mmCIF file of C-alpha atoms and ligand atoms in Angstrom:
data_model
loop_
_atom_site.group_PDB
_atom_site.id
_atom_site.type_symbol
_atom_site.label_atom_id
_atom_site.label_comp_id
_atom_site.label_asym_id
_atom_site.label_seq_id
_atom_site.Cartn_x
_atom_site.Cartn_y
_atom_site.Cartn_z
ATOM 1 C CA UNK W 1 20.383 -14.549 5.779
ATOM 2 C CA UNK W 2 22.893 -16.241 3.317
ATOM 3 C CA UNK W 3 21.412 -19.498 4.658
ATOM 4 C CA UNK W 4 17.760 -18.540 3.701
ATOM 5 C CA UNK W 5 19.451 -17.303 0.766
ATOM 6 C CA UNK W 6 20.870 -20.751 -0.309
ATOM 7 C CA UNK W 7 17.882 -22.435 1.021
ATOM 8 C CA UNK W 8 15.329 -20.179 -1.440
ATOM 9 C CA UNK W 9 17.503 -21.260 -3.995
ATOM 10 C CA UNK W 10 17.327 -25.329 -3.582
ATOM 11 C CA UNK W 11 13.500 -24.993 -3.627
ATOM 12 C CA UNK W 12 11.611 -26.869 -6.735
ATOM 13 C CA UNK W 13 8.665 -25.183 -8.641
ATOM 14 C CA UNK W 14 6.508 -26.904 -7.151
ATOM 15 C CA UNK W 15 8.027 -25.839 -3.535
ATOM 16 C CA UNK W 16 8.357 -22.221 -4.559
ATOM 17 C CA UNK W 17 4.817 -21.958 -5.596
ATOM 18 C CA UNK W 18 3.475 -23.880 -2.495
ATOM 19 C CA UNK W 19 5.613 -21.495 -0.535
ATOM 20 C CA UNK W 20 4.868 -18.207 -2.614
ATOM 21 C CA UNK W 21 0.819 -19.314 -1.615
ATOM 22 C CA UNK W 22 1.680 -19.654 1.967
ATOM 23 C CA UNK W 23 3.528 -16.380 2.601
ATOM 24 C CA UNK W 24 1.235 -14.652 0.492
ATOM 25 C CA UNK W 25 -2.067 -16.006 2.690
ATOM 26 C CA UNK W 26 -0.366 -15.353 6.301
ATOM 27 C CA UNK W 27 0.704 -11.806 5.450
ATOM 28 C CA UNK W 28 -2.962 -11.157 3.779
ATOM 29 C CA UNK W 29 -4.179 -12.302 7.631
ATOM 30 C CA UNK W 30 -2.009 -10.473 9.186
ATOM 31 C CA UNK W 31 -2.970 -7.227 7.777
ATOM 32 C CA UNK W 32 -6.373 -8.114 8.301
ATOM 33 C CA UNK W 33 -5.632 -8.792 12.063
ATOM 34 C CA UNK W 34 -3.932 -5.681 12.371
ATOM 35 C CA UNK W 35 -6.386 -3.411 10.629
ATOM 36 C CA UNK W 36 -9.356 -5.084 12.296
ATOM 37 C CA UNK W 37 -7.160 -4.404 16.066
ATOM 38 C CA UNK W 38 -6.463 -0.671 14.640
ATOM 39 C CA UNK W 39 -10.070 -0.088 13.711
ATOM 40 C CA UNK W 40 -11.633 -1.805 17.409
ATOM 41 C CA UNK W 41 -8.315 0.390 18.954
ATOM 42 C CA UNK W 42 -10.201 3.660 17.613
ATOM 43 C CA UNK W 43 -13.809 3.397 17.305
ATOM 44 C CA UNK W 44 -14.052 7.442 17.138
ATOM 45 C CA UNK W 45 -11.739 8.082 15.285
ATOM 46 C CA UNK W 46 -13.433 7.465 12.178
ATOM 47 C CA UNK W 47 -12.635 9.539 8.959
ATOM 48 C CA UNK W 48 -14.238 7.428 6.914
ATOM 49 C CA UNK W 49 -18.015 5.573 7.368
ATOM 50 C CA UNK W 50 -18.386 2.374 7.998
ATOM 51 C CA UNK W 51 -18.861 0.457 4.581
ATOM 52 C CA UNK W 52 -21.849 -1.549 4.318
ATOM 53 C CA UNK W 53 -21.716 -5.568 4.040
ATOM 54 C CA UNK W 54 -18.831 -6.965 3.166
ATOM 55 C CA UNK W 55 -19.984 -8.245 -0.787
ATOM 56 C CA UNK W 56 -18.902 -11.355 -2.830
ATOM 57 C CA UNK W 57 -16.837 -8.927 -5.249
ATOM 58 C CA UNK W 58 -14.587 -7.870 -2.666
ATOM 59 C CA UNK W 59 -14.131 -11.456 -1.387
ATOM 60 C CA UNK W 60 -13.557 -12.489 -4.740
ATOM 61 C CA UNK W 61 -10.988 -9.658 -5.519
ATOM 62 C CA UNK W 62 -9.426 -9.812 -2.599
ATOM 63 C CA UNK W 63 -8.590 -13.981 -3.417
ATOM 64 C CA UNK W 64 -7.464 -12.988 -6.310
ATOM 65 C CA UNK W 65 -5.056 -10.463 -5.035
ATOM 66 C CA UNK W 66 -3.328 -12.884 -3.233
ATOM 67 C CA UNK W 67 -3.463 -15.706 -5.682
ATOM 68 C CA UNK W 68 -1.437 -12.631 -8.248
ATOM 69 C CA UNK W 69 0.506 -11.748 -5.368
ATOM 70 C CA UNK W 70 1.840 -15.606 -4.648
ATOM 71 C CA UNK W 71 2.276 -15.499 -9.290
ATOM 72 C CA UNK W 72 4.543 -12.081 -8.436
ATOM 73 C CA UNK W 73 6.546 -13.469 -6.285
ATOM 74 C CA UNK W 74 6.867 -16.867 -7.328
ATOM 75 C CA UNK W 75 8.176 -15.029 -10.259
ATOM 76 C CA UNK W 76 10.443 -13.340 -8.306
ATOM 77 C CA UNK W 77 11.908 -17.067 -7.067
ATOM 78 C CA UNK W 78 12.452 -17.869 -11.183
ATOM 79 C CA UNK W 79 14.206 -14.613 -11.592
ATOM 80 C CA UNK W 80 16.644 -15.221 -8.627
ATOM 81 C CA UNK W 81 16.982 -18.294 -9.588
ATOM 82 C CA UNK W 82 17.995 -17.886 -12.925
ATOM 83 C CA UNK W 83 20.321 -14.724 -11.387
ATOM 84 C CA UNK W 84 18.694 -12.649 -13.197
ATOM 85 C CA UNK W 85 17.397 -11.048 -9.618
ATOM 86 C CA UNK W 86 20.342 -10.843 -7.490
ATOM 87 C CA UNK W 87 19.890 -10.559 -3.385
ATOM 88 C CA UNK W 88 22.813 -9.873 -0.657
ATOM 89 C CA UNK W 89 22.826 -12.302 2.066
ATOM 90 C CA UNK W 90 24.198 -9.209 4.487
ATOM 91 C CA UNK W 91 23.372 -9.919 8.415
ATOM 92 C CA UNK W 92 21.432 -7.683 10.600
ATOM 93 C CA UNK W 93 22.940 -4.123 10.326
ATOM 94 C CA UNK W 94 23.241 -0.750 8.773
ATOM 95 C CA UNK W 95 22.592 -2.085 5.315
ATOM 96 C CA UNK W 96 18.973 -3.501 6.394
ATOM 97 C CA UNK W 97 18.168 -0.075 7.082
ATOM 98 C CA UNK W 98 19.242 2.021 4.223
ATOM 99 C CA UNK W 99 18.351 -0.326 1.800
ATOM 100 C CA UNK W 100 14.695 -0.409 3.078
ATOM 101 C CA UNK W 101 14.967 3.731 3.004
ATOM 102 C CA UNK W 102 16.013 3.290 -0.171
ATOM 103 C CA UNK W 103 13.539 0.966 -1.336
ATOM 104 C CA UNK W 104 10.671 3.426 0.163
ATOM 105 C CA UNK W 105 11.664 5.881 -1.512
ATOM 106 C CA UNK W 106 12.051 4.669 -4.896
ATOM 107 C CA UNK W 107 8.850 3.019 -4.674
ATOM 108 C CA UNK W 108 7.048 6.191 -3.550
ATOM 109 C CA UNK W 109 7.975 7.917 -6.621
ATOM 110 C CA UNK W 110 7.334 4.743 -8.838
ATOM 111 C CA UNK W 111 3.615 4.334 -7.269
ATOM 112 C CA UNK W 112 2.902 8.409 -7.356
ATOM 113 C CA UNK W 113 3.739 7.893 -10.951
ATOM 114 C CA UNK W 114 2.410 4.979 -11.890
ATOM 115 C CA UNK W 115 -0.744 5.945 -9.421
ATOM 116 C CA UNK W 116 -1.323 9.062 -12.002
ATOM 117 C CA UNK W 117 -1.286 7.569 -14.650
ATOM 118 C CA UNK W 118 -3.586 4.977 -13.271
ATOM 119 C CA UNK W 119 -5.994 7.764 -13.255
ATOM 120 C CA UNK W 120 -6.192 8.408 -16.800
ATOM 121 C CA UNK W 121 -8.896 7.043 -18.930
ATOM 122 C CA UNK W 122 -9.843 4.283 -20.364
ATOM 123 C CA UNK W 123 -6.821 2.857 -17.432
ATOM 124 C CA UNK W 124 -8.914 4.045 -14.501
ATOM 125 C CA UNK W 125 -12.411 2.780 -16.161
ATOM 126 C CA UNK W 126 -10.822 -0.527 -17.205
ATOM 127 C CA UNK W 127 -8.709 -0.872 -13.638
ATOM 128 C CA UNK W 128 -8.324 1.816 -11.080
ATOM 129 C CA UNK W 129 -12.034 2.206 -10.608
ATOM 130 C CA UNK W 130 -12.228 -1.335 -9.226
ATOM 131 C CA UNK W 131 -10.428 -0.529 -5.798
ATOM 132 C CA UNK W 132 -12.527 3.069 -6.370
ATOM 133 C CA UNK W 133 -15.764 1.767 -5.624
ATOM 134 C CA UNK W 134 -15.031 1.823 -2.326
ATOM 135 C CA UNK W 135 -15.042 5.052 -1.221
ATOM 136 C CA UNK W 136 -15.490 3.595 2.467
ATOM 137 C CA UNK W 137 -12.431 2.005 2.969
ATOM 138 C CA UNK W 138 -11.566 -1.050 5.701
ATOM 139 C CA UNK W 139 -9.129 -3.251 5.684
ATOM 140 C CA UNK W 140 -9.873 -5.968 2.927
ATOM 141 C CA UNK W 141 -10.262 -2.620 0.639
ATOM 142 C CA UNK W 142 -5.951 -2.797 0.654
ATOM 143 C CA UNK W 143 -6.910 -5.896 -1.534
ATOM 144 C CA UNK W 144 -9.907 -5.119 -3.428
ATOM 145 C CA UNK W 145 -7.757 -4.704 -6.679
ATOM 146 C CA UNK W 146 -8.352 -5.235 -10.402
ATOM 147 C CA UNK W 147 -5.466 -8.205 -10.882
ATOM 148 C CA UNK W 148 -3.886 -6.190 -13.748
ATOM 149 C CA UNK W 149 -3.348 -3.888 -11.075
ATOM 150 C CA UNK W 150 -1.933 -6.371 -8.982
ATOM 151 C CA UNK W 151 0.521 -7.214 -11.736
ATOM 152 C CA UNK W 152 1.444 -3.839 -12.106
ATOM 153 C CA UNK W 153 2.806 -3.230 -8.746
ATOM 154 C CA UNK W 154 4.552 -6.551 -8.148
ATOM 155 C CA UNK W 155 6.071 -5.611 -11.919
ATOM 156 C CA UNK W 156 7.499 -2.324 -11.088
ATOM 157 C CA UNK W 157 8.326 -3.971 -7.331
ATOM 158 C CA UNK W 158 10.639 -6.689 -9.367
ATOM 159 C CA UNK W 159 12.011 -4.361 -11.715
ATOM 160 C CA UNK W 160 13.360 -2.036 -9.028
ATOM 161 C CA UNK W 161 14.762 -5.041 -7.385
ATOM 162 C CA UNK W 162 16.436 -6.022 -10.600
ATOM 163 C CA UNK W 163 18.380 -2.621 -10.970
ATOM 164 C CA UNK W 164 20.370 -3.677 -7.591
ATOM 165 C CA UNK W 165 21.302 -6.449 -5.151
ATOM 166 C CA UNK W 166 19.439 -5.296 -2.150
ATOM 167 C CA UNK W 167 19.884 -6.944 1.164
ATOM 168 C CA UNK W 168 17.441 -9.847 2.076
ATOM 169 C CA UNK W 169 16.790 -7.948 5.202
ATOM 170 C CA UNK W 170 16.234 -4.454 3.738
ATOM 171 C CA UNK W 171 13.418 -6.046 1.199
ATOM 172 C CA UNK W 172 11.846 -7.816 4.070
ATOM 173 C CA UNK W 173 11.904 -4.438 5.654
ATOM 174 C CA UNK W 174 10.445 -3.025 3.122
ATOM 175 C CA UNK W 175 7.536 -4.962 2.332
ATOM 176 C CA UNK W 176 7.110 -5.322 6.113
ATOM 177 C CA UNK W 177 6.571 -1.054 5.547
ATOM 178 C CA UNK W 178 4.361 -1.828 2.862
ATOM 179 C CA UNK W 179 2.095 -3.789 4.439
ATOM 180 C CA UNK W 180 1.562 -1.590 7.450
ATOM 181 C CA UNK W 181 1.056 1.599 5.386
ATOM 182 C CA UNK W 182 -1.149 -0.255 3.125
ATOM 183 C CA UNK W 183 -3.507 -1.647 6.137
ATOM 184 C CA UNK W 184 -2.858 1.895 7.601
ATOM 185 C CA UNK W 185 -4.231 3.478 4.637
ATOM 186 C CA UNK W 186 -7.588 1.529 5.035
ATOM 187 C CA UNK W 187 -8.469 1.345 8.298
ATOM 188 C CA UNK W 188 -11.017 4.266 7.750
ATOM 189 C CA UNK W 189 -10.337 5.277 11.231
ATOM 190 C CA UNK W 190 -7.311 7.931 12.175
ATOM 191 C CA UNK W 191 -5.189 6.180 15.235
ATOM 192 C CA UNK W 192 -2.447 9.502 14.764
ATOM 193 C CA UNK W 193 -2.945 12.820 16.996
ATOM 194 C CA UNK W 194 -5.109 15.453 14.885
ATOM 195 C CA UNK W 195 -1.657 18.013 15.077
ATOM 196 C CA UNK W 196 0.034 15.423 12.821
ATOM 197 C CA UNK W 197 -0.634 17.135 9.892
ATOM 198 C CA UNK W 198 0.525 19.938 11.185
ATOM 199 C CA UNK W 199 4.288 19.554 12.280
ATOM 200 C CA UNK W 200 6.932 20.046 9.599
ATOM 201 C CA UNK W 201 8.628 16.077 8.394
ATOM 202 C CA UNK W 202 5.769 14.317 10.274
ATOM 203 C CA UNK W 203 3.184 16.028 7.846
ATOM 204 C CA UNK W 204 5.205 14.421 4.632
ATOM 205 C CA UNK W 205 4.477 10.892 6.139
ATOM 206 C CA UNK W 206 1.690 9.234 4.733
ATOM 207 C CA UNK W 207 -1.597 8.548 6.825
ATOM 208 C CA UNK W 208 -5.052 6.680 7.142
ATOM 209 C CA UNK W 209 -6.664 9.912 6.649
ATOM 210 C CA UNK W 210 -4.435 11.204 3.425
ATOM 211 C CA UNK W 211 -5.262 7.734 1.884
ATOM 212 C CA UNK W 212 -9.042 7.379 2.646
ATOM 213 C CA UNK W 213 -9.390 11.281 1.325
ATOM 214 C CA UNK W 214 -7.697 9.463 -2.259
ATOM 215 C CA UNK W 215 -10.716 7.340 -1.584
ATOM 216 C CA UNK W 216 -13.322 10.332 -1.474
ATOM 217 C CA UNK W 217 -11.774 12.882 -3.840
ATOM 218 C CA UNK W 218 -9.756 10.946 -6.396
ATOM 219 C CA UNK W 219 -8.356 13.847 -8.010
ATOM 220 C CA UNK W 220 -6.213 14.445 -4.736
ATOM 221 C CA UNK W 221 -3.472 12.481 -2.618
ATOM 222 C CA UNK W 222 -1.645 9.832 -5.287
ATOM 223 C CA UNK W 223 1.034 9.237 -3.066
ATOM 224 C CA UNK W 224 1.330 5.667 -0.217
ATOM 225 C CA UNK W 225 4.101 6.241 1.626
ATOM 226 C CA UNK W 226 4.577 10.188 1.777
ATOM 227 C CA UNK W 227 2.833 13.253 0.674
ATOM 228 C CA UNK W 228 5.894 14.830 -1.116
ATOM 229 C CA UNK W 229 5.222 13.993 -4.602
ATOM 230 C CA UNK W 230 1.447 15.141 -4.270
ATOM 231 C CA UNK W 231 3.413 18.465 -2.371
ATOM 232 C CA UNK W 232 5.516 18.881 -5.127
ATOM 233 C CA UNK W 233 2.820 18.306 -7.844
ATOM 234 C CA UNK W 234 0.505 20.044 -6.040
ATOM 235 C CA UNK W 235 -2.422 17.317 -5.974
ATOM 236 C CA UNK W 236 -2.707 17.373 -2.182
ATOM 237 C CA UNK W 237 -5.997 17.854 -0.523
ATOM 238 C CA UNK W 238 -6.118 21.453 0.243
ATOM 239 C CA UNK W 239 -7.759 20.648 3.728
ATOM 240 C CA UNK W 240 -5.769 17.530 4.008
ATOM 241 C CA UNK W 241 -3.960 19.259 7.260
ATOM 242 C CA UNK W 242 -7.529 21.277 8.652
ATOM 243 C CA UNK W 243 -9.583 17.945 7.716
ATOM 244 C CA UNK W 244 -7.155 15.784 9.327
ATOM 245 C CA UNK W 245 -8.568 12.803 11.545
ATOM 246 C CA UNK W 246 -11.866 14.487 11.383
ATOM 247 C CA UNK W 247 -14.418 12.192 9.809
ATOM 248 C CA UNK W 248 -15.023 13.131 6.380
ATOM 249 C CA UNK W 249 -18.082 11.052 4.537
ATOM 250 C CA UNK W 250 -17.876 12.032 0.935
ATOM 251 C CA UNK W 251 -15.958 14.591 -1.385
ATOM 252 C CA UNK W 252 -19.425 15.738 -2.166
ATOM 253 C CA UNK W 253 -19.983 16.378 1.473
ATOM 254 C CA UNK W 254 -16.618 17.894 1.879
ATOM 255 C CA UNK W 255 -17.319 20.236 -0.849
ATOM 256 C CA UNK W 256 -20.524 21.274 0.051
ATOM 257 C CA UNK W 257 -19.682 22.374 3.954
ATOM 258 C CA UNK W 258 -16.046 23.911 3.388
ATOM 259 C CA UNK W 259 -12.676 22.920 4.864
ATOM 260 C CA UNK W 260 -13.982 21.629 8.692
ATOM 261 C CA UNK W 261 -16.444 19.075 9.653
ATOM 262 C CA UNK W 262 -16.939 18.005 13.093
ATOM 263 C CA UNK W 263 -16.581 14.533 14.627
ATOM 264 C CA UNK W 264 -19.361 12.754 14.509
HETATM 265 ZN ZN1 ZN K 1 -6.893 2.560 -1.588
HETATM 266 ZN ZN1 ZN K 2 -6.500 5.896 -6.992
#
């Protein structure tokens, strides 16, 4: 890790930028690839419908996600490199582990927060709504994001890292986290048991279905990771546990027939 450390720093611009691109288009494949294998893994196991056509909007958002997410952390590269961002080379152990806990969990507060807020108008009309429109989430939807949005996350992701030198391998841990609960989150299918929601600990993780019911009632479920903020705060689907893994289309179809809907 110190060598990758050392190596990072010797990059040029130029390099980091090129670099910053290339990380930033294999891990937007990956999740694709995994979503995509999640969503042919559980064909009924749908709580959300299928979306219709994939449109030039979301292509276009979703490249310029990734172009924003390469600018974040090529910024990220400047910062370390003027040690302004400070990283510990440790090796593969303990650390790794409770730095990525750590990470998680200061990050799930951050993004309930900052999710809120995101909520508020003129933010939500001028941002949020963007990723909103898609109420029929799959995949690509993890990157169908206004690019001020973008920003925001990868801001509050580098100022969190600036507080503290985290381990190398407790941030790739983390974003390695990130990733899966963010492609998790969109699948619009439910791969988890339907007594998930259910069991005490397990029912404070975050889920495909607690996400894609953010998608259909966006008064309800703010949090990514867990469901303890939106516990706490009390913004968590009421049926989030009775609904759970059972296809839900719409909030106005959730309202209208009560608590349970059957699989379709
Ligand atoms: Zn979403
Ligand atoms: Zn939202």
């Amino acid at each position: 890790m110190e060598q990758l450390l050392v190596w990072t720093r010797a990059r040029s611009i130029s390099e980091a930028i090129a670099y910053s691109l290339v990380v930033n288009v294999l891990m937007f494949f990956a999740a694709l690839a995994f979503g995509g294998a999640v969503v042919r893994a559980f064909p009924n196991a749908r709580v959300a419908h299928q979306g219709p056509p994939l449109s030039r909007t979301e292509l276009v958002l979703a490249s310029l996600c990734v172009t924003f997410n390469s600018l974040v952390m090529f910024a990220g590269w400047w910062l370390f490199q003027a040690g302004l961002l400070r990283v510990d080379g440790a090796p593969f152990g303990w650390r790794w582990m409770v730095d990525a806990v750590l990470l998680v969990l200061v990050m799930d507060i951050a993004m309930y927060a900052t999710h809120r807020v995101a909520h508020f108008s003129p933010i939500y009309r001028f941002v949020h709504e963007i990723h909103h429109r898609y109420d029929q989430p799959r995949p690509l939807t993890l990157f169908v994001l206004h690019p001020i949005e973008v920003c925001g996350f990868g801001g509050l992701w580098i100022a969190v890292l600036c507080t503290h030198a985290f381990s190398l391998g407790g941030m790739l841990l983390y974003l390695t986290t990130n990733t899966l609960f963010g492609t998790l989150g969109h699948v619009g299918v439910e791969p988890l048991p339907e007594w998930w929601a259910r069991v005490p600990i397990l029912r404070g993780i975050g889920t495909s279905t607690f996400h894609a019911r953010h998608h259909q009632n966006p008064t309800t479920n703010f949090g990514f990771y867990t469901a303890i903020w939106d516990r706490l705060f009390t913004t968590i689907d009421p049926h989030y546990a009775s609904n759970f893994a059972r296809l839900v289309a719409s909030a106005e179809r959730h309202a209208a027939q009560g608590c349970v809907e059957a699989n379709e």
